[in-house]
PDB file of C-alpha atoms and ligand atoms in Angstrom:
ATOM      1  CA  UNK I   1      15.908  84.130  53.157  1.00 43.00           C
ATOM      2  CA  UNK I   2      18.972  85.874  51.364  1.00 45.00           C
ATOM      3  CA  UNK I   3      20.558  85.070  48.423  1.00 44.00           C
ATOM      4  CA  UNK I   4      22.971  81.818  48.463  1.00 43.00           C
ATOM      5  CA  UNK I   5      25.542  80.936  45.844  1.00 44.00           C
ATOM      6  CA  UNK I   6      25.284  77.253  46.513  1.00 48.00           C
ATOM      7  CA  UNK I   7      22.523  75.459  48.122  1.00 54.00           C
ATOM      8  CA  UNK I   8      23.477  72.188  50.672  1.00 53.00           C
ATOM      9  CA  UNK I   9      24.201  68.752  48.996  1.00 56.00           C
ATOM     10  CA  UNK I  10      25.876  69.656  45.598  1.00 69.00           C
ATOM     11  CA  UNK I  11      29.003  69.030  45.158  1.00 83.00           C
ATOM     12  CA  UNK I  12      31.204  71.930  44.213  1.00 91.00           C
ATOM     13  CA  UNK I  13      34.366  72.523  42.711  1.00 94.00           C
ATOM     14  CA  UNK I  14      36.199  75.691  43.563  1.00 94.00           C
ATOM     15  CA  UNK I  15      39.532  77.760  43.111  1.00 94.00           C
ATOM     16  CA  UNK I  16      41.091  76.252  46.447  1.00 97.00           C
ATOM     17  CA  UNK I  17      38.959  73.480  47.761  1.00 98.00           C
ATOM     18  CA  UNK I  18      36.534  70.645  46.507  1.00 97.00           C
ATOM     19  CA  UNK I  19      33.196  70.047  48.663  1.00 97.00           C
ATOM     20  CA  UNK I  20      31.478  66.261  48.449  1.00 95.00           C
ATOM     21  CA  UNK I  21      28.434  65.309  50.658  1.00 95.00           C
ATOM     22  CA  UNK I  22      29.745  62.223  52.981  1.00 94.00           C
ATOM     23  CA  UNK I  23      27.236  59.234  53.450  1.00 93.00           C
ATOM     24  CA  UNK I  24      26.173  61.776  56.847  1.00 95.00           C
ATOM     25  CA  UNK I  25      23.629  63.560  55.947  1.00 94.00           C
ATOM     26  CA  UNK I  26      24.234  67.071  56.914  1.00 95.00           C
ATOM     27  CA  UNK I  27      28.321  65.957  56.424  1.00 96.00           C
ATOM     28  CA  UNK I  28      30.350  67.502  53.714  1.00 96.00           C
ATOM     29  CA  UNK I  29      34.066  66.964  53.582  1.00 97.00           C
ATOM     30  CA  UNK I  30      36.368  69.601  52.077  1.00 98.00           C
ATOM     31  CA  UNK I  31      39.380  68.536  50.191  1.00 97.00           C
ATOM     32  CA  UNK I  32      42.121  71.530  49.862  1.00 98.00           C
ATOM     33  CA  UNK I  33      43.869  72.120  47.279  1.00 97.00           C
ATOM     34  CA  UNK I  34      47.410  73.469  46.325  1.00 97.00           C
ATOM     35  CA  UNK I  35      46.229  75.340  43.806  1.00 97.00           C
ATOM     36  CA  UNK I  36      46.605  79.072  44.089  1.00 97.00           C
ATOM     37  CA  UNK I  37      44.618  82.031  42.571  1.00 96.00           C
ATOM     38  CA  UNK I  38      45.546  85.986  43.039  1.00 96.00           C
ATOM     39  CA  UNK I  39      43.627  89.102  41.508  1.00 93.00           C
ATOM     40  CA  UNK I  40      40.012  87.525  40.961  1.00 89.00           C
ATOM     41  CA  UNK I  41      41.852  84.184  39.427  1.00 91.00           C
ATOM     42  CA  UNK I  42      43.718  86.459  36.706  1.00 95.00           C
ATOM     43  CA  UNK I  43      47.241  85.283  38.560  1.00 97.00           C
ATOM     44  CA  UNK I  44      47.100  80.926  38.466  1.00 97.00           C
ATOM     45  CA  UNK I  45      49.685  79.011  40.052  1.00 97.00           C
ATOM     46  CA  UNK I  46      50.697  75.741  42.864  1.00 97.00           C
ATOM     47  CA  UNK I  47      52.182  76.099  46.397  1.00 97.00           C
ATOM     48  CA  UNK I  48      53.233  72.513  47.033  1.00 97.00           C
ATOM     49  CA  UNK I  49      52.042  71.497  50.283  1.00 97.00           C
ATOM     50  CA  UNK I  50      49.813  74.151  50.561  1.00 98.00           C
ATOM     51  CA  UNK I  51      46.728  71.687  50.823  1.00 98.00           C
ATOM     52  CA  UNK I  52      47.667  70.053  54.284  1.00 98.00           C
ATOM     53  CA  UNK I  53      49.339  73.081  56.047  1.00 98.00           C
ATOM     54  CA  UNK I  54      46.020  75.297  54.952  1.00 98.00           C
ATOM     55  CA  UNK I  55      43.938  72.364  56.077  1.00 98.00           C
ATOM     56  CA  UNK I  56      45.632  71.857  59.681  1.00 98.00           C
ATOM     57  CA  UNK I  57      45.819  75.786  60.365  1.00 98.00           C
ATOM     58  CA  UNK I  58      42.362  76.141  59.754  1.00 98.00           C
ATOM     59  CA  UNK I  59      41.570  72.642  61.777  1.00 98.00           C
ATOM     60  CA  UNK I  60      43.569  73.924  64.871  1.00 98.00           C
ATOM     61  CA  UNK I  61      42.031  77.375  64.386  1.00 98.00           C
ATOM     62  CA  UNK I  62      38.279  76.104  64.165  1.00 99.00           C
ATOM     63  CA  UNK I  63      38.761  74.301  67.077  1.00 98.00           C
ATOM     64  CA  UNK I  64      40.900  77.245  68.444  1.00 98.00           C
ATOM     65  CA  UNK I  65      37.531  79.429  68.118  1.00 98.00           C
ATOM     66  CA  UNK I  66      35.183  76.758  69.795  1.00 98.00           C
ATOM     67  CA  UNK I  67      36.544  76.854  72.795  1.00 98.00           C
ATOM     68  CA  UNK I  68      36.167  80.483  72.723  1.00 98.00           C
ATOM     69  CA  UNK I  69      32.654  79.955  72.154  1.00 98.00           C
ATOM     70  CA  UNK I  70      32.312  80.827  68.484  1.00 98.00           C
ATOM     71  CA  UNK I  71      29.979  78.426  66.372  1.00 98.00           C
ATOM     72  CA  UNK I  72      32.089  76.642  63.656  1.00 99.00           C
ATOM     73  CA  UNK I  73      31.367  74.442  60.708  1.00 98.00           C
ATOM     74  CA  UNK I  74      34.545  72.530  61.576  1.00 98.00           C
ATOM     75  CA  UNK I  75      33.498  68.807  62.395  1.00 98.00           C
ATOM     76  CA  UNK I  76      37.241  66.946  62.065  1.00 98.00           C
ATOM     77  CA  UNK I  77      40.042  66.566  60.234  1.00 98.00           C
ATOM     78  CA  UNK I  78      40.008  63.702  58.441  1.00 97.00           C
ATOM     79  CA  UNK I  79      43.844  63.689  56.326  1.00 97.00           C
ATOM     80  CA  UNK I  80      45.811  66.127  56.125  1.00 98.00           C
ATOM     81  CA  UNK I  81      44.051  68.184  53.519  1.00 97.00           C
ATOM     82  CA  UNK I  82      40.599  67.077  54.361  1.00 98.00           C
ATOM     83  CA  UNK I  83      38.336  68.304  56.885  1.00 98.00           C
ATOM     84  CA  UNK I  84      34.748  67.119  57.975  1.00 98.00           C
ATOM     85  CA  UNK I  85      32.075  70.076  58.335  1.00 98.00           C
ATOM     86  CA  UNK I  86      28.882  71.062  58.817  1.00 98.00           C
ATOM     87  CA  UNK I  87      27.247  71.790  55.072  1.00 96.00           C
ATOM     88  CA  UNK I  88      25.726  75.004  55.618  1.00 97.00           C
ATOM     89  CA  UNK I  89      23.963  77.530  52.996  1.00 96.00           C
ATOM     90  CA  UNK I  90      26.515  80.542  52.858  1.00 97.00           C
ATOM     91  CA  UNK I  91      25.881  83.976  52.271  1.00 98.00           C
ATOM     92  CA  UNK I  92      27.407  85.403  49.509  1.00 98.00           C
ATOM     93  CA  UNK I  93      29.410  87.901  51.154  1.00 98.00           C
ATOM     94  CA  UNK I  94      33.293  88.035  52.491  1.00 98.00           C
ATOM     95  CA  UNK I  95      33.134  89.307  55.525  1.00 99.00           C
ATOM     96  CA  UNK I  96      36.832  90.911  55.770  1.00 99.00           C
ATOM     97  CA  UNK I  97      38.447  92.162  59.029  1.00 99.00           C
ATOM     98  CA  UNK I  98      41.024  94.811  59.207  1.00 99.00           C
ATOM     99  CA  UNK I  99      43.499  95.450  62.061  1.00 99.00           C
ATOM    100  CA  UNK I 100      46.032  97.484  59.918  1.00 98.00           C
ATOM    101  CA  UNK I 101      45.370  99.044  56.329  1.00 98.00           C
ATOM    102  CA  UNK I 102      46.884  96.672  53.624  1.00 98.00           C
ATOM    103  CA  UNK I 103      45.654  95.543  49.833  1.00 98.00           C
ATOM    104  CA  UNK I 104      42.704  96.916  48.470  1.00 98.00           C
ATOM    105  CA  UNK I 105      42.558  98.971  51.719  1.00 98.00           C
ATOM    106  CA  UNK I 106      45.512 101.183  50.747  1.00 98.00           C
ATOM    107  CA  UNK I 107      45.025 100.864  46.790  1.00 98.00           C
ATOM    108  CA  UNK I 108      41.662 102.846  46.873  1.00 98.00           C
ATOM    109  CA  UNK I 109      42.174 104.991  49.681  1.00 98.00           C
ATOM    110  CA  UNK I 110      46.143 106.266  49.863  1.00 98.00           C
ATOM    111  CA  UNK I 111      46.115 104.969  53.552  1.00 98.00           C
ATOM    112  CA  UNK I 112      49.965 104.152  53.905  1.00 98.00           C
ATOM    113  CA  UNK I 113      50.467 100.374  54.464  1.00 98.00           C
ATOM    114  CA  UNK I 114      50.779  99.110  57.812  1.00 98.00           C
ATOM    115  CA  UNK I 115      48.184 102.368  59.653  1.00 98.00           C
ATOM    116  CA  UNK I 116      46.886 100.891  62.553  1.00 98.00           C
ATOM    117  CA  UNK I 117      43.209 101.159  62.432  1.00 98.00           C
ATOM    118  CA  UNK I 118      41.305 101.711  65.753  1.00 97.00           C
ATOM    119  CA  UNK I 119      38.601 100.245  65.854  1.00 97.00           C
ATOM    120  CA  UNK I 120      39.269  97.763  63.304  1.00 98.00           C
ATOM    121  CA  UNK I 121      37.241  98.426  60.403  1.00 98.00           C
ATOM    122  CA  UNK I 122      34.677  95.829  59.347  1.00 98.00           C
ATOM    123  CA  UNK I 123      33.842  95.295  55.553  1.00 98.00           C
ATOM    124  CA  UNK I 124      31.209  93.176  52.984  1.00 98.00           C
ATOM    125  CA  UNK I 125      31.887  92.048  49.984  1.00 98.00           C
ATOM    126  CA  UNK I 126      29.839  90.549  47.436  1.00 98.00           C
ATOM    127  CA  UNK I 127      30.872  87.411  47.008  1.00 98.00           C
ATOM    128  CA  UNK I 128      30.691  87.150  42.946  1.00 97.00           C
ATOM    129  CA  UNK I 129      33.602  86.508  40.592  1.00 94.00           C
ATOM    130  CA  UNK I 130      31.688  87.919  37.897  1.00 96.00           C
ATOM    131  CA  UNK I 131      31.717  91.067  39.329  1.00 97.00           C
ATOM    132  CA  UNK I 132      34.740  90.969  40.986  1.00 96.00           C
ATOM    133  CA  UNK I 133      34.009  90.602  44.702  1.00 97.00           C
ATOM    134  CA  UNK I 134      32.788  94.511  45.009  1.00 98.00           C
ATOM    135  CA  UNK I 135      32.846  96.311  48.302  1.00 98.00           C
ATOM    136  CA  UNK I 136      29.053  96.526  49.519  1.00 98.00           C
ATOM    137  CA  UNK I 137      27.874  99.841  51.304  1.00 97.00           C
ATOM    138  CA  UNK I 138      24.735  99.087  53.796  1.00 94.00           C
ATOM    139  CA  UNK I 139      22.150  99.881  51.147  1.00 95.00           C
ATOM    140  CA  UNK I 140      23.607  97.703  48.534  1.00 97.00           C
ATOM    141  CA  UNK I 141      23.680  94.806  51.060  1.00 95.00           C
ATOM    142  CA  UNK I 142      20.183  95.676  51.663  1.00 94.00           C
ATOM    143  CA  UNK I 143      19.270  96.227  47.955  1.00 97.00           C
ATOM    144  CA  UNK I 144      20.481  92.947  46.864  1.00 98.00           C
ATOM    145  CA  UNK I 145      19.337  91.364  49.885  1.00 96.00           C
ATOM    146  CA  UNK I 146      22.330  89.311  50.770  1.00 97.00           C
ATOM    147  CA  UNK I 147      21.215  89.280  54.806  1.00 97.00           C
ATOM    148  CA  UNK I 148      19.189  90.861  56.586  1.00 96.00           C
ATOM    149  CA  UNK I 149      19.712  93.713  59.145  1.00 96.00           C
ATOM    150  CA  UNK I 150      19.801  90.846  61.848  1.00 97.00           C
ATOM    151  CA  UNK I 151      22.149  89.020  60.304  1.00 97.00           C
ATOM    152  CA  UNK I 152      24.417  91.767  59.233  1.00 97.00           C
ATOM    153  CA  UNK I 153      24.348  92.716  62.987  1.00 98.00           C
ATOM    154  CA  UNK I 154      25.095  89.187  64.284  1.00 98.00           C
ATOM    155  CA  UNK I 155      28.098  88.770  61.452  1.00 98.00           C
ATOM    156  CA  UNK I 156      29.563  92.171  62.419  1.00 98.00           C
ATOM    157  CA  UNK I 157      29.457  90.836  65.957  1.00 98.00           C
ATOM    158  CA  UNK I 158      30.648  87.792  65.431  1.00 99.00           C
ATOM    159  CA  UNK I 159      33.679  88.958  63.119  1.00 99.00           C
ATOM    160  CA  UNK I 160      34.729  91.550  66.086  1.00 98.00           C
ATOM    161  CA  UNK I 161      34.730  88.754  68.365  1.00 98.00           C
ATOM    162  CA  UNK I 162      36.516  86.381  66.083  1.00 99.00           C
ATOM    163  CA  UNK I 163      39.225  89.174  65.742  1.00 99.00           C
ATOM    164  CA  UNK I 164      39.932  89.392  68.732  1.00 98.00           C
ATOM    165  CA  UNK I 165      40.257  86.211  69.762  1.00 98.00           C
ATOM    166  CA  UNK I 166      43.103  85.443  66.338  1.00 99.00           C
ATOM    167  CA  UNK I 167      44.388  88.819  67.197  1.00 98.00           C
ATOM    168  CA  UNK I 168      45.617  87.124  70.532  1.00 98.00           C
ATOM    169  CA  UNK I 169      46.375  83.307  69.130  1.00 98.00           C
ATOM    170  CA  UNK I 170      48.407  84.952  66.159  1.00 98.00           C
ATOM    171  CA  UNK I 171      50.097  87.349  68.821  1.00 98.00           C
ATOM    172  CA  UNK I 172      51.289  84.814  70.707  1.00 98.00           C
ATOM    173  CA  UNK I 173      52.574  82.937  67.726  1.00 98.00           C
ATOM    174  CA  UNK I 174      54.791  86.307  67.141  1.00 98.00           C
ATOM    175  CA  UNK I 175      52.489  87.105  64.233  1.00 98.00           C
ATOM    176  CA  UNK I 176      50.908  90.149  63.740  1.00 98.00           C
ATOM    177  CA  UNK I 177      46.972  89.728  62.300  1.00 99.00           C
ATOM    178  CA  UNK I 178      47.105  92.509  59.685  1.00 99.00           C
ATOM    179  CA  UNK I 179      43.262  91.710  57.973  1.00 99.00           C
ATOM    180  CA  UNK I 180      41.676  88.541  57.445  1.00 99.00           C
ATOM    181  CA  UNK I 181      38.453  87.406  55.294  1.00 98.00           C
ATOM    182  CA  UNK I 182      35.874  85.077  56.672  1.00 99.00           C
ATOM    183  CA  UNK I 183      32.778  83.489  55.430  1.00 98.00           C
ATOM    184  CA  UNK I 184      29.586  82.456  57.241  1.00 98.00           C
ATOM    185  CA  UNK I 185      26.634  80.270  56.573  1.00 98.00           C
ATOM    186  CA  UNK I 186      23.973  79.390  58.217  1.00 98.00           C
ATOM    187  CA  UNK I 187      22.069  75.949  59.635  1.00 97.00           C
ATOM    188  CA  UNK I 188      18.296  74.340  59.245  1.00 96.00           C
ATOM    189  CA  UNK I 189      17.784  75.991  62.258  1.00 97.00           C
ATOM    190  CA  UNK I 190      19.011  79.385  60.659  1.00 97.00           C
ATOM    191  CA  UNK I 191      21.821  80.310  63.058  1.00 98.00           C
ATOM    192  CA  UNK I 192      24.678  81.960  61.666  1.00 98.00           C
ATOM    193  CA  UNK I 193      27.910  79.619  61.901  1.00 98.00           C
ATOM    194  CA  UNK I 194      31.772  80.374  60.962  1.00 99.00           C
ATOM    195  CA  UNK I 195      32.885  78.447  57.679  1.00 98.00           C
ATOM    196  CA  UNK I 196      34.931  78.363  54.652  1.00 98.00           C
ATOM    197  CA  UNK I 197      38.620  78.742  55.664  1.00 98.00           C
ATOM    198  CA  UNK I 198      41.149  80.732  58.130  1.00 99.00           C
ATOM    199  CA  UNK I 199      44.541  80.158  56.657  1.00 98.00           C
ATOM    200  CA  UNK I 200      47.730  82.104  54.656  1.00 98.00           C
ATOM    201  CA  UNK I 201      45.173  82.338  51.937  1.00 98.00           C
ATOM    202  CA  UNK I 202      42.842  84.033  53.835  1.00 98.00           C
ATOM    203  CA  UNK I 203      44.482  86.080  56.199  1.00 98.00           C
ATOM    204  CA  UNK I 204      47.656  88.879  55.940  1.00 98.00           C
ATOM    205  CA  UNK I 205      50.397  87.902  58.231  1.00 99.00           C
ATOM    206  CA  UNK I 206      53.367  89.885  59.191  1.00 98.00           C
ATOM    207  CA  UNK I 207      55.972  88.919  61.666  1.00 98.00           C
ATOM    208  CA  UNK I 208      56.086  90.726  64.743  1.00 98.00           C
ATOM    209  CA  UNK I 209      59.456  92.643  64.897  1.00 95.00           C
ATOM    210  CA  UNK I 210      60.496  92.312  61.543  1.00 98.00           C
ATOM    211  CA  UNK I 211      60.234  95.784  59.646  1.00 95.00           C
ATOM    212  CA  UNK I 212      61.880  94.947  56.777  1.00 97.00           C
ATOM    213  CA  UNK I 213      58.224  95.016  54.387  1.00 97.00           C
ATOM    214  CA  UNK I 214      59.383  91.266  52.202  1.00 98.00           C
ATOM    215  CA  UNK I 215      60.975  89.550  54.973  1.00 98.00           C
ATOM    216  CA  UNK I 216      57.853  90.112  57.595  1.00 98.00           C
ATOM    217  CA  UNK I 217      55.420  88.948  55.074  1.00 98.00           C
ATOM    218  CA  UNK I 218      54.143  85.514  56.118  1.00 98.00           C
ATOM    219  CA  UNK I 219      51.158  84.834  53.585  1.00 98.00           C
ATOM    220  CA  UNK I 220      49.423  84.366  50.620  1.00 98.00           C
ATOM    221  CA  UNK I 221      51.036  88.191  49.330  1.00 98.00           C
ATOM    222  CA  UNK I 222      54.322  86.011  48.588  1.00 98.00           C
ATOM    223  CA  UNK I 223      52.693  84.560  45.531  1.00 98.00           C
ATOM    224  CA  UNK I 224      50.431  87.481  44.880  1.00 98.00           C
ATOM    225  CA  UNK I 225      53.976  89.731  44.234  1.00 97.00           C
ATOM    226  CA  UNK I 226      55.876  87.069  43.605  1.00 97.00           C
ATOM    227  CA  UNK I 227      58.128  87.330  47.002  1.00 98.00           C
ATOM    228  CA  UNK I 228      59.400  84.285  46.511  1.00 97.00           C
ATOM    229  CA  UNK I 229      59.701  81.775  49.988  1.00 98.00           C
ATOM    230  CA  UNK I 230      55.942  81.263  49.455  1.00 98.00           C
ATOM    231  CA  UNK I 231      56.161  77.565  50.373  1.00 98.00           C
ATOM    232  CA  UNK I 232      58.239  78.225  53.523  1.00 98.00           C
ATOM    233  CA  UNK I 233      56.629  81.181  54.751  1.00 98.00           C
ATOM    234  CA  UNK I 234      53.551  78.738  54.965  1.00 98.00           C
ATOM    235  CA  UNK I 235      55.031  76.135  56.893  1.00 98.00           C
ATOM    236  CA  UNK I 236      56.483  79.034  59.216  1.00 98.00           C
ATOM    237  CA  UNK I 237      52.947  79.847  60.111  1.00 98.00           C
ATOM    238  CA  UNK I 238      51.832  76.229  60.463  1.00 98.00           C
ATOM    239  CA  UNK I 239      55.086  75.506  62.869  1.00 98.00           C
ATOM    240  CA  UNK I 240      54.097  78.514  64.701  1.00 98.00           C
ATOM    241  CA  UNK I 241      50.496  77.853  65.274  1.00 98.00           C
ATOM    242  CA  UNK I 242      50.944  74.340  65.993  1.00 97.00           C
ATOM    243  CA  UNK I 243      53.730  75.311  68.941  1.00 96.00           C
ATOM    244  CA  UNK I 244      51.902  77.762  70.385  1.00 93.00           C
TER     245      UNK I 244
HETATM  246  P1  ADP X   1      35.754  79.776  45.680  1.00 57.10           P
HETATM  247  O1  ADP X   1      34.333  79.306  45.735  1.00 57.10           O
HETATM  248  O2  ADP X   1      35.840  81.248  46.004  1.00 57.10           O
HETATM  249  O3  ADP X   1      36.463  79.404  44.430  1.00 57.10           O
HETATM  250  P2  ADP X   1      36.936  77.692  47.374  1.00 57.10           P
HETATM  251  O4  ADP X   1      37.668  76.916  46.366  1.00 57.10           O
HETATM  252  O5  ADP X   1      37.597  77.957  48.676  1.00 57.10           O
HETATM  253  O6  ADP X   1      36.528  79.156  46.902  1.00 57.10           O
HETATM  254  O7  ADP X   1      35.562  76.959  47.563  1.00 57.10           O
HETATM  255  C1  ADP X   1      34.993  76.693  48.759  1.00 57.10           C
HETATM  256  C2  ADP X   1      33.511  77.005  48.657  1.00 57.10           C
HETATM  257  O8  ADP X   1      32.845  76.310  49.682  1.00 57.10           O
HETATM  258  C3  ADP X   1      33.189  78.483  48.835  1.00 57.10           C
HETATM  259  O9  ADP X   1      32.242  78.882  47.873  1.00 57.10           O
HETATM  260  C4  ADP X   1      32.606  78.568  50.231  1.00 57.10           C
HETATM  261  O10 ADP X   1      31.668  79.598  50.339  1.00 57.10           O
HETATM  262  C5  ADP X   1      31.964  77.199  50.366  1.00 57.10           C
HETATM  263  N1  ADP X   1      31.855  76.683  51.738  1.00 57.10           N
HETATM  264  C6  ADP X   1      32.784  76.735  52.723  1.00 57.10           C
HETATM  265  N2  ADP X   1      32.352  76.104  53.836  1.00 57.10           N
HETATM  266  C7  ADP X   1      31.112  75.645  53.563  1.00 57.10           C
HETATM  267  C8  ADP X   1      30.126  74.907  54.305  1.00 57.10           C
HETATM  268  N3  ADP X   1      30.342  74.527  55.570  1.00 57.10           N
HETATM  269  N4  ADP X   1      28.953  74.612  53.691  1.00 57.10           N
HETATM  270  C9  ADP X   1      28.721  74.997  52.408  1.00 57.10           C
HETATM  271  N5  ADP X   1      29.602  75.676  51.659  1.00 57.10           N
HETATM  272  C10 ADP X   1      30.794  75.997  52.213  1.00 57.10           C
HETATM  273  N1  UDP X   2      40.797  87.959  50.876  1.00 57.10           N
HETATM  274  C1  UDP X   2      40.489  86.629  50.622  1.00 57.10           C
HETATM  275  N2  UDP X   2      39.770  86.306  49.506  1.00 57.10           N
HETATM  276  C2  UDP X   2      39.327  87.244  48.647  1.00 57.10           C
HETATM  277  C3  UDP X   2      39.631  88.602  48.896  1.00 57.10           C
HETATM  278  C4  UDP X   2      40.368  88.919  50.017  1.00 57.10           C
HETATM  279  O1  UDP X   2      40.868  85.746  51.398  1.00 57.10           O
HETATM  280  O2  UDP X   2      38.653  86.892  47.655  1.00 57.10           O
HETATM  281  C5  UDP X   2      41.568  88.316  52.070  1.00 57.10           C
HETATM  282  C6  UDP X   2      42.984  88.770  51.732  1.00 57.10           C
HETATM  283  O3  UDP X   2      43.882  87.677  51.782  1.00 57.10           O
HETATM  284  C7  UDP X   2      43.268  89.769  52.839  1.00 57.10           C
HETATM  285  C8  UDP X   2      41.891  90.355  53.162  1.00 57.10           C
HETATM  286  O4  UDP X   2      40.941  89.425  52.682  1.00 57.10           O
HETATM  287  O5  UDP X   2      43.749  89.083  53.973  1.00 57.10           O
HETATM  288  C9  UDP X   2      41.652  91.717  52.554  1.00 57.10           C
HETATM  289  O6  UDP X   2      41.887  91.637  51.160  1.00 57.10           O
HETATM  290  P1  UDP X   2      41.857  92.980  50.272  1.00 57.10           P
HETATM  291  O7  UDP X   2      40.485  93.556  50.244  1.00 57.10           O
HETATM  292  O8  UDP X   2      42.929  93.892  50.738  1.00 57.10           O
HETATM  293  O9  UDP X   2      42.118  92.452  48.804  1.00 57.10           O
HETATM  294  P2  UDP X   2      43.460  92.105  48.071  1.00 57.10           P
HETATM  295  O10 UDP X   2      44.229  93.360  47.901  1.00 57.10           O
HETATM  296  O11 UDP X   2      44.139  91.113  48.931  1.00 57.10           O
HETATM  297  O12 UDP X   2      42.963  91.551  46.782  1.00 57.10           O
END
């Protein structure tokens, strides 16, 4: 089996949630947090109310996904900031999705922001603080045997799929889906399942039709470049995704 950072049934406290067992076995609930983190937890700060509106976006889109057929941790929501799952043993990767080049993307290539990118382009990372998330080729996901060619086939397939079906939700929310991380895990009967979080933290969102590059930004890049609006542009995407 690959490496796992955390191993089912031990409670863990992280940068933007806090994971209990429940008296389920097999039941974890995830409390969210309003703390915020930027730059590998060198920027520290609070969104106020960014618990429950992270919690209920990622609720509705868990659910969202089901229906489409993708296999979810997501259980229920239990308060606004909590949410029942599945407990799962992750892989220690970040599997991040990108529809447009943005962040790191544009940082370490030149790519202007905002390129469209056809086919979207499908990326690892090691999940490690220590080392500072790094960008995996194929052979150092292989080397450090984080999955194996299966599963990096089934995750690459599953994060196309997933991308297309929030490319569609978000568009008809009059959001554009710039990139997006995800993290999987999988079960005791080791299939791959869709955890962890889909939210403003996790996910750039511009508004569709704005071009002004501050006022489109809908996401967690407020508070990474201090954009101010950080708390509103939140809510905007809860409002939107809870209309739609
Ligand atoms: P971090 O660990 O990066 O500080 P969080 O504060 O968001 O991030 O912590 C949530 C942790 O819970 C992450 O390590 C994530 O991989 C893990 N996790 C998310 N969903 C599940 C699940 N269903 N089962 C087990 N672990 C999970
Ligand atoms: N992302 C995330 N957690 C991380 C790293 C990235 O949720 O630890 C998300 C980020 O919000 C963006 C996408 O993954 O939506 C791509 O991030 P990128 O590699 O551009 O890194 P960044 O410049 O945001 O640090």
């Amino acid at each position: 089996m690959p490496n796992s950072p955390i191993a089912p049934g031990t409670p863990y406290e992280g940068k933007a949630k806090i994971l209990t067992p429940t008296a389920t076995p097999g039941i974890w609930q995830i409390f969210f947090k309003d703390d915020a983190t930027a730059f590998n937890a060198q920027k520290r700060g609070e969104i106020r109310g960014k618990g429950e509106i992270n919690c209920t976006i990622s609720s509705h889109l868990f659910q969202f996904l089901e229906h489409q057929g993708i296999p979810t941790h997501f259980v229920r929501q239990t308060a606004p900031n909590c949410m029942e799952v599945h407990a799962l043993t992750m892989f220690a990767l970040e599997v991040v999705v990108r529809n447009r080049a943005a962040g790191s993307l544009c940082r370490e290539t030149g790519l202007p922001l905002g390129l469209e990118l056809a086919p979207p382009l499908v990326e690892f990372y090691y999940k490690n603080d220590a080392l500072g998330d790094p960008l995996l080729t194929p052979d150092r996901l292989r080397l450090l045997n984080l999955a194996t060619p299966q599963q990096v086939q089934t995750l690459t397939e599953m994060a196309q799929q997933i991308n297309g079906h929030l490319c569609r939700f978000f568009a008809e929310c009059g959001i554009l889906l710039i990139d997006f991380k995800l993290e999987f895990g999988w079960n005791d009967h080791g299939q791959v399942i869709l955890a962890d979080e889909i939210s403003p933290d996790t996910c750039r969102l511009w508004l569709a039709g704005e071009s002004d590059p501050v006022q489109r930004v809908v996401d967690k890049d407020r508070f990474r470049h201090d954009l101010g609006g950080v708390e509103s542009a939140y809510q905007l995407v809860l409002e939107r995704v809870l209309r739609r």
